[in-house]
Amino acid sequence: MAFEGLADRLQNTINKIRGKGKVNEADVKEMMREVRLALLEADVNFKVVKDFVKKVSERAVGQEVLKSLTPGQQIVKVVQEELTELMGGENSKIASAHRPPTVIMMVGLQGAGKTTTSGKLANLIRKKYNRNPLLVAADIYRPAAIKQLETLGKQLNMPVFSLGDQVSPVEIAKQAIIKAKEDHNDYVLIDTAGRLHVDENLMDELKNIKELTKPDEIFLVVDAMTGQDAVNVAQSFNEQLGLTGVVLTKLDGDTRGGAALSIRAVTNTPIKFVGLGEKMDAIEPFHPERMASRILGMGDVLTLIEKAQASVDEEKAKDLEQKMRTASFTLDDFLEQLGQVRKLGPLDEILKMMPGANKIKGLNNVQVDEKQIAHVEAIIQSMTKAEKIHPEIINGNRKKRIAKGSGRSVTEINRLLKQFEDMKKMMKQMTGMQQKGKKKGGFKLPFKPF
Amino acid sequence: MSFFKKLKEKITKQTDTVTEKFKEGLTKTRDNFSSKVNELVARYRKVDEEFFEELEEILIQADVGFDTVMQLIDELKMEVKRKNIQDSKDIQSVISEKLVEIYREADETSTEINIQENALTVILFVGVNGVGKTTTIGKLAHKYKSEGKTVLLAAGDTFRAGAIEQLEVWGDRVGVEVIKQAAGSDPAAVMFDAVHSAKARNADILLCDTAGRLQNKVNLMKELEKVKKVIEREVPGAPHEVLLVLDATTGQNALIQAKTFKEATNVSGIVLSKLDGTAKGGIVLAIRNELKIPVKLVGLGEKMDDLQEFDAEKYVYGLFSELIDQEEA
Ligand SMILES: Nc1nc2c(ncn2[C@@H]2O[C@H](COP(=O)(O)OP(=O)(O)O)[C@@H](O)[C@H]2O)c(=O)[nH]1
Ligand SMILES: Nc1nc2c(ncn2[C@@H]2O[C@H](COP(=O)(O)OP(=O)(O)O)[C@@H](O)[C@H]2O)c(=O)[nH]1
Ligand SMILES: [Mg+2]
Ligand SMILES: [Mg+2]
């Protein structure tokens, strides 16, 4: 089965050689084959894979792995390190011209996400750097491309410069810069039309825009689902225009995103941002180590943790923790907590980010029914204050009343009450454990140690 | 006559520009792929592990699905053993045979669009973001319009900025009416409207656009199911086609796309778009192999007439023609 992830793949190999304790060179070779397959099935370009495996092999047959008592884990570590290294450091800086405006040119294939990303970047530049960007509609070819950018501009309450679709993009870019100077826009984002890297005429058009506007940044926008061809596209755009950065879009999907590695390897240009949705705030700095885990199929734990941190209200969390410890946790608190978890996003997406979730029976392909959560909410909301604090007082009559109020059945109410009791018990145990385990700290590795 | 000879004869008889364009679009990969295999054969005199590993890479490079490649290589290895092939020259014909076989097998499924005679035909377009759904609808509307049919478009992408306007531009270009509601409205309601307008106008064909959605977004996939249900309810037997648009540059994820969209909407065919680029969408080999969904149309550019019916033989010929030529020589 495809998409197993490197950890799983290696686990199989390790199981075969487990008895030996240490591994020999032949074993390493077999493990390298698994590394190779894992990367290929993640869409990393085969040439890039080849070079990479060679490098890892050299390190692996050196001391590190052979001497280790946990060779599988050691190999994953080496692979992850090398991968992160190849992916380059974190770099999400955006240039700032000495003499404004700073000009940013967005380029790429058709449908990659240039227009959407132009809007997102402009939004980010205004929010994070407190600047005043101008969006420029230089795609005169795609039907309604100008309208698309104008709509985004309206949503963001941000100016969009356009001269319609009868003026050449080079002229549009030129006029836009004059306008930006007049209006004191210190950033200019030029949204160009999608084009094939082998389309000479259209590539010349980009060269002309570059010549004329002397952009401070040229960002290649690439769809994260791109296959082996990513190297050709990136290399060609880079050779013809000299890219300063890459934005990888649609990473909110379930692609492994091996294209990231390929692009990085052939252009040696930093991937600066990733697109994580269609909304204007769905953009984040690129994190090489997370991407490495993702390509290897080991779950994006860090993103999950960060998401949790960002959306859980600290005060409320502390309050809840206190209540858990003193076992004064009520159904109201339960409702509150449900709300907090839901803020993380659709539950099944959260589960998918957890490493190993696909291994747990029942969690595999789980589709959390948001409706069911709404039902739970309805039930709790139909209880009186006293009932929420002391659910043990809920007798048959009260249940019937709650059922009527919430439109759910008594059976469902019973189930919820039982679950709530179980949860309280579990909490008591967990808080006990947490206290004990506190000193150790640190995260578990996102894969099983073998 | 060998299969290859028959194939070649059939192709060379079709000398219309259509065939030319198709072949032209594929030359880049064909050169790539076939010359690589030839080079491989020349370099390796012996058929050994390393030979297979490189062949594997050549296939991977064409984005042929990962599992399909592994299966193919296994079969080849068995064949080599069975026929006791040692010289790499002798394996060449076995390789091309195996590759074509996948398509031939799947050829049994019709690649024709299911058009109703004297009744409304509804075609629903689905797929992830930016693959070419709206553009394909524009192209297809042009094709049917020039065949004298009454065509109607449904602006079911109410989400993406400018999506409705994009479809309207296509409507103007082609000269067909677009049924729409305001941006942000319920796509199922748009479909309901569109179906009734199509009936009222006695239209022949209704082409339904939808918003792009990544297949792992459960709620959006449910929304799509709902859109389809409305069509099913209002026109018995519809939609007559559910076409999944795939971008030829997409890698292994296209297989998951096909699988998930098939589960949600019972996809009846694939449109392989952007085949005018350097990527050739080899993943459709895996999709045919594993999911049996046929490719019905291919997109070869952004213009109105850059759309063609998919011809498996031509596609295979385009991809592997040098292999075929060599076998004949
Ligand atoms: N899910 C998701 N969709 C995206 C992302 N970025 C862009 N899109 C969608 O991809 C499609 C193409 O984007 P667009 O900006 O028009 O691409 P362009 O042709 O390169 O300008 C649209 O449907 C966008 O909403 C992303 O990060 N995630
Ligand atoms: N080169 C090329 N571009 C295409 C093709 N089909 C669509 N496009 C372009 O891809 C982009 C996205 O297409 P669109 O129809 O808006 O995609 P949708 O989001 O799936 O509706 C647009 O810039 C189209 O012009 C094709 O066959 N070849
Ligand atoms: Mg655009
Ligand atoms: Mg569209």
JSON list of C-alpha atoms in Angstrom, two decimals, chain A residues 1-3 9 33 36-37 40-43 45-47 50 109-112 141-144 147-148 151-152 155 194 196-198 202 223 225-229 232-233 250 252-256 276-279 346 348-349 352 367-370, chain B residues 28 32 36 49 53-54 56-58 60-63 66-67 70 77 128-131 159-163 165-167 169-170 173 212-220 222 247 249-253 255-257 259-260 274 276-279 302:
[
{"chain": "A", "resi": 1, "resn": "MET", "atom": "CA", "xyz": [0.00, 0.00, 0.00]},
{"chain": "A", "resi": 2, "resn": "ALA", "atom": "CA", "xyz": [1.27, 3.42, -0.88]},
{"chain": "A", "resi": 3, "resn": "PHE", "atom": "CA", "xyz": [1.76, 6.28, 1.55]},
{"chain": "A", "resi": 9, "resn": "ARG", "atom": "CA", "xyz": [8.54, 1.19, 6.13]},
{"chain": "A", "resi": 33, "resn": "ARG", "atom": "CA", "xyz": [15.91, 1.18, -0.31]},
{"chain": "A", "resi": 36, "resn": "ARG", "atom": "CA", "xyz": [14.25, 5.80, -1.44]},
{"chain": "A", "resi": 37, "resn": "LEU", "atom": "CA", "xyz": [10.77, 4.37, -1.90]},
{"chain": "A", "resi": 40, "resn": "LEU", "atom": "CA", "xyz": [9.60, 8.61, -4.38]},
{"chain": "A", "resi": 41, "resn": "GLU", "atom": "CA", "xyz": [6.05, 7.95, -3.31]},
{"chain": "A", "resi": 42, "resn": "ALA", "atom": "CA", "xyz": [6.00, 11.42, -1.76]},
{"chain": "A", "resi": 43, "resn": "ASP", "atom": "CA", "xyz": [6.68, 12.90, -5.24]},
{"chain": "A", "resi": 45, "resn": "ASN", "atom": "CA", "xyz": [12.03, 14.03, -7.94]},
{"chain": "A", "resi": 46, "resn": "PHE", "atom": "CA", "xyz": [13.92, 10.82, -8.60]},
{"chain": "A", "resi": 47, "resn": "LYS", "atom": "CA", "xyz": [17.22, 12.55, -9.25]},
{"chain": "A", "resi": 50, "resn": "LYS", "atom": "CA", "xyz": [19.22, 9.58, -5.72]},
{"chain": "A", "resi": 109, "resn": "LEU", "atom": "CA", "xyz": [1.93, 28.02, -13.85]},
{"chain": "A", "resi": 110, "resn": "GLN", "atom": "CA", "xyz": [-1.81, 28.37, -14.42]},
{"chain": "A", "resi": 111, "resn": "GLY", "atom": "CA", "xyz": [-3.98, 27.75, -11.38]},
{"chain": "A", "resi": 112, "resn": "ALA", "atom": "CA", "xyz": [-1.07, 27.50, -8.93]},
{"chain": "A", "resi": 141, "resn": "TYR", "atom": "CA", "xyz": [-5.51, 36.74, -20.29]},
{"chain": "A", "resi": 142, "resn": "ARG", "atom": "CA", "xyz": [-7.48, 34.61, -17.88]},
{"chain": "A", "resi": 143, "resn": "PRO", "atom": "CA", "xyz": [-11.18, 35.45, -18.01]},
{"chain": "A", "resi": 144, "resn": "ALA", "atom": "CA", "xyz": [-12.18, 37.63, -15.03]},
{"chain": "A", "resi": 147, "resn": "LYS", "atom": "CA", "xyz": [-12.28, 40.89, -11.27]},
{"chain": "A", "resi": 148, "resn": "GLN", "atom": "CA", "xyz": [-10.91, 38.14, -9.04]},
{"chain": "A", "resi": 151, "resn": "THR", "atom": "CA", "xyz": [-12.87, 41.18, -5.30]},
{"chain": "A", "resi": 152, "resn": "LEU", "atom": "CA", "xyz": [-10.03, 40.14, -3.02]},
{"chain": "A", "resi": 155, "resn": "GLN", "atom": "CA", "xyz": [-12.53, 41.97, 0.90]},
{"chain": "A", "resi": 194, "resn": "GLY", "atom": "CA", "xyz": [-0.22, 31.88, -15.27]},
{"chain": "A", "resi": 196, "resn": "LEU", "atom": "CA", "xyz": [3.90, 27.44, -19.04]},
{"chain": "A", "resi": 197, "resn": "HIS", "atom": "CA", "xyz": [7.64, 27.67, -18.40]},
{"chain": "A", "resi": 198, "resn": "VAL", "atom": "CA", "xyz": [8.16, 26.59, -22.02]},
{"chain": "A", "resi": 202, "resn": "LEU", "atom": "CA", "xyz": [4.91, 34.75, -22.27]},
{"chain": "A", "resi": 223, "resn": "ASP", "atom": "CA", "xyz": [1.04, 23.86, -6.14]},
{"chain": "A", "resi": 225, "resn": "MET", "atom": "CA", "xyz": [0.57, 18.55, -5.28]},
{"chain": "A", "resi": 226, "resn": "THR", "atom": "CA", "xyz": [2.93, 18.92, -8.24]},
{"chain": "A", "resi": 227, "resn": "GLY", "atom": "CA", "xyz": [4.63, 15.70, -9.30]},
{"chain": "A", "resi": 228, "resn": "GLN", "atom": "CA", "xyz": [7.98, 15.01, -10.89]},
{"chain": "A", "resi": 229, "resn": "ASP", "atom": "CA", "xyz": [7.68, 17.96, -13.26]},
{"chain": "A", "resi": 232, "resn": "ASN", "atom": "CA", "xyz": [11.50, 21.41, -14.68]},
{"chain": "A", "resi": 233, "resn": "VAL", "atom": "CA", "xyz": [9.09, 24.19, -13.82]},
{"chain": "A", "resi": 250, "resn": "LYS", "atom": "CA", "xyz": [-2.62, 24.05, -1.11]},
{"chain": "A", "resi": 252, "resn": "ASP", "atom": "CA", "xyz": [-4.02, 22.10, 3.52]},
{"chain": "A", "resi": 253, "resn": "GLY", "atom": "CA", "xyz": [-4.60, 19.07, 1.33]},
{"chain": "A", "resi": 254, "resn": "ASP", "atom": "CA", "xyz": [-3.32, 15.58, 2.01]},
{"chain": "A", "resi": 255, "resn": "THR", "atom": "CA", "xyz": [-0.41, 15.61, -0.42]},
{"chain": "A", "resi": 256, "resn": "ARG", "atom": "CA", "xyz": [2.96, 14.67, 0.98]},
{"chain": "A", "resi": 276, "resn": "LEU", "atom": "CA", "xyz": [-3.05, 26.54, 3.87]},
{"chain": "A", "resi": 277, "resn": "GLY", "atom": "CA", "xyz": [-6.46, 27.42, 2.53]},
{"chain": "A", "resi": 278, "resn": "GLU", "atom": "CA", "xyz": [-8.48, 29.72, 0.35]},
{"chain": "A", "resi": 279, "resn": "LYS", "atom": "CA", "xyz": [-9.06, 32.46, 2.90]},
{"chain": "A", "resi": 346, "resn": "PRO", "atom": "CA", "xyz": [-12.72, 19.99, 11.84]},
{"chain": "A", "resi": 348, "resn": "ASP", "atom": "CA", "xyz": [-11.13, 14.61, 11.50]},
{"chain": "A", "resi": 349, "resn": "GLU", "atom": "CA", "xyz": [-8.48, 16.97, 10.18]},
{"chain": "A", "resi": 352, "resn": "LYS", "atom": "CA", "xyz": [-5.19, 13.18, 10.50]},
{"chain": "A", "resi": 367, "resn": "GLN", "atom": "CA", "xyz": [-14.99, 11.05, 9.91]},
{"chain": "A", "resi": 368, "resn": "VAL", "atom": "CA", "xyz": [-16.08, 12.89, 12.97]},
{"chain": "A", "resi": 369, "resn": "ASP", "atom": "CA", "xyz": [-19.68, 13.82, 12.58]},
{"chain": "A", "resi": 370, "resn": "GLU", "atom": "CA", "xyz": [-19.96, 17.49, 13.41]},
{"chain": "B", "resi": 28, "resn": "LYS", "atom": "CA", "xyz": [8.19, 16.60, -25.10]},
{"chain": "B", "resi": 32, "resn": "ASN", "atom": "CA", "xyz": [12.04, 12.26, -22.67]},
{"chain": "B", "resi": 36, "resn": "LYS", "atom": "CA", "xyz": [15.55, 7.43, -21.58]},
{"chain": "B", "resi": 49, "resn": "GLU", "atom": "CA", "xyz": [18.64, -5.32, -10.32]},
{"chain": "B", "resi": 53, "resn": "GLU", "atom": "CA", "xyz": [15.84, 0.19, -10.58]},
{"chain": "B", "resi": 54, "resn": "GLU", "atom": "CA", "xyz": [16.52, 2.62, -13.37]},
{"chain": "B", "resi": 56, "resn": "GLU", "atom": "CA", "xyz": [11.49, 2.11, -12.23]},
{"chain": "B", "resi": 57, "resn": "GLU", "atom": "CA", "xyz": [12.81, 5.64, -12.08]},
{"chain": "B", "resi": 58, "resn": "ILE", "atom": "CA", "xyz": [11.97, 6.33, -15.70]},
{"chain": "B", "resi": 60, "resn": "ILE", "atom": "CA", "xyz": [8.24, 7.29, -11.81]},
{"chain": "B", "resi": 61, "resn": "GLN", "atom": "CA", "xyz": [9.52, 10.31, -13.66]},
{"chain": "B", "resi": 62, "resn": "ALA", "atom": "CA", "xyz": [6.48, 10.22, -15.95]},
{"chain": "B", "resi": 63, "resn": "ASP", "atom": "CA", "xyz": [4.34, 10.34, -12.76]},
{"chain": "B", "resi": 66, "resn": "PHE", "atom": "CA", "xyz": [3.85, 4.45, -7.57]},
{"chain": "B", "resi": 67, "resn": "ASP", "atom": "CA", "xyz": [2.04, 1.18, -6.93]},
{"chain": "B", "resi": 70, "resn": "MET", "atom": "CA", "xyz": [5.95, -1.48, -8.62]},
{"chain": "B", "resi": 77, "resn": "LYS", "atom": "CA", "xyz": [10.83, -9.40, -13.57]},
{"chain": "B", "resi": 128, "resn": "VAL", "atom": "CA", "xyz": [-9.62, 20.31, -6.60]},
{"chain": "B", "resi": 129, "resn": "ASN", "atom": "CA", "xyz": [-8.73, 24.01, -6.87]},
{"chain": "B", "resi": 130, "resn": "GLY", "atom": "CA", "xyz": [-7.34, 25.50, -10.04]},
{"chain": "B", "resi": 131, "resn": "VAL", "atom": "CA", "xyz": [-7.26, 22.35, -12.18]},
{"chain": "B", "resi": 159, "resn": "PHE", "atom": "CA", "xyz": [-17.20, 30.70, -3.38]},
{"chain": "B", "resi": 160, "resn": "ARG", "atom": "CA", "xyz": [-14.02, 31.72, -5.22]},
{"chain": "B", "resi": 161, "resn": "ALA", "atom": "CA", "xyz": [-13.57, 35.40, -5.93]},
{"chain": "B", "resi": 162, "resn": "GLY", "atom": "CA", "xyz": [-14.50, 36.17, -9.53]},
{"chain": "B", "resi": 163, "resn": "ALA", "atom": "CA", "xyz": [-15.56, 32.60, -10.33]},
{"chain": "B", "resi": 165, "resn": "GLU", "atom": "CA", "xyz": [-17.67, 36.33, -13.68]},
{"chain": "B", "resi": 166, "resn": "GLN", "atom": "CA", "xyz": [-15.13, 33.94, -15.16]},
{"chain": "B", "resi": 167, "resn": "LEU", "atom": "CA", "xyz": [-17.88, 31.59, -16.28]},
{"chain": "B", "resi": 169, "resn": "VAL", "atom": "CA", "xyz": [-16.95, 35.61, -19.79]},
{"chain": "B", "resi": 170, "resn": "TRP", "atom": "CA", "xyz": [-16.88, 32.09, -21.20]},
{"chain": "B", "resi": 173, "resn": "ARG", "atom": "CA", "xyz": [-17.35, 34.13, -25.72]},
{"chain": "B", "resi": 212, "resn": "GLY", "atom": "CA", "xyz": [-12.69, 23.63, -6.37]},
{"chain": "B", "resi": 213, "resn": "ARG", "atom": "CA", "xyz": [-12.25, 21.64, -3.17]},
{"chain": "B", "resi": 214, "resn": "LEU", "atom": "CA", "xyz": [-9.45, 19.57, -1.74]},
{"chain": "B", "resi": 215, "resn": "GLN", "atom": "CA", "xyz": [-10.67, 16.02, -1.27]},
{"chain": "B", "resi": 216, "resn": "ASN", "atom": "CA", "xyz": [-9.76, 15.86, 2.42]},
{"chain": "B", "resi": 217, "resn": "LYS", "atom": "CA", "xyz": [-12.26, 18.58, 3.34]},
{"chain": "B", "resi": 218, "resn": "VAL", "atom": "CA", "xyz": [-15.13, 16.49, 4.57]},
{"chain": "B", "resi": 219, "resn": "ASN", "atom": "CA", "xyz": [-17.68, 19.29, 4.76]},
{"chain": "B", "resi": 220, "resn": "LEU", "atom": "CA", "xyz": [-16.95, 20.51, 1.26]},
{"chain": "B", "resi": 222, "resn": "LYS", "atom": "CA", "xyz": [-20.61, 16.66, 1.60]},
{"chain": "B", "resi": 247, "resn": "ASP", "atom": "CA", "xyz": [-4.16, 18.72, -13.69]},
{"chain": "B", "resi": 249, "resn": "THR", "atom": "CA", "xyz": [1.23, 18.28, -13.48]},
{"chain": "B", "resi": 250, "resn": "THR", "atom": "CA", "xyz": [-0.19, 16.64, -10.36]},
{"chain": "B", "resi": 251, "resn": "GLY", "atom": "CA", "xyz": [1.78, 13.77, -8.89]},
{"chain": "B", "resi": 252, "resn": "GLN", "atom": "CA", "xyz": [0.70, 10.84, -6.72]},
{"chain": "B", "resi": 253, "resn": "ASN", "atom": "CA", "xyz": [-2.05, 12.87, -5.06]},
{"chain": "B", "resi": 255, "resn": "LEU", "atom": "CA", "xyz": [-4.83, 9.00, -7.37]},
{"chain": "B", "resi": 256, "resn": "ILE", "atom": "CA", "xyz": [-6.25, 9.97, -3.98]},
{"chain": "B", "resi": 257, "resn": "GLN", "atom": "CA", "xyz": [-8.25, 12.70, -5.67]},
{"chain": "B", "resi": 259, "resn": "LYS", "atom": "CA", "xyz": [-10.52, 7.76, -5.29]},
{"chain": "B", "resi": 260, "resn": "THR", "atom": "CA", "xyz": [-12.17, 10.27, -2.96]},
{"chain": "B", "resi": 274, "resn": "LYS", "atom": "CA", "xyz": [-2.86, 21.19, -19.09]},
{"chain": "B", "resi": 276, "resn": "ASP", "atom": "CA", "xyz": [0.23, 21.17, -23.29]},
{"chain": "B", "resi": 277, "resn": "GLY", "atom": "CA", "xyz": [2.86, 21.55, -20.56]},
{"chain": "B", "resi": 278, "resn": "THR", "atom": "CA", "xyz": [5.87, 19.32, -20.00]},
{"chain": "B", "resi": 279, "resn": "ALA", "atom": "CA", "xyz": [4.13, 17.02, -17.54]},
{"chain": "B", "resi": 302, "resn": "GLU", "atom": "CA", "xyz": [-6.41, 27.92, -22.63]}
]
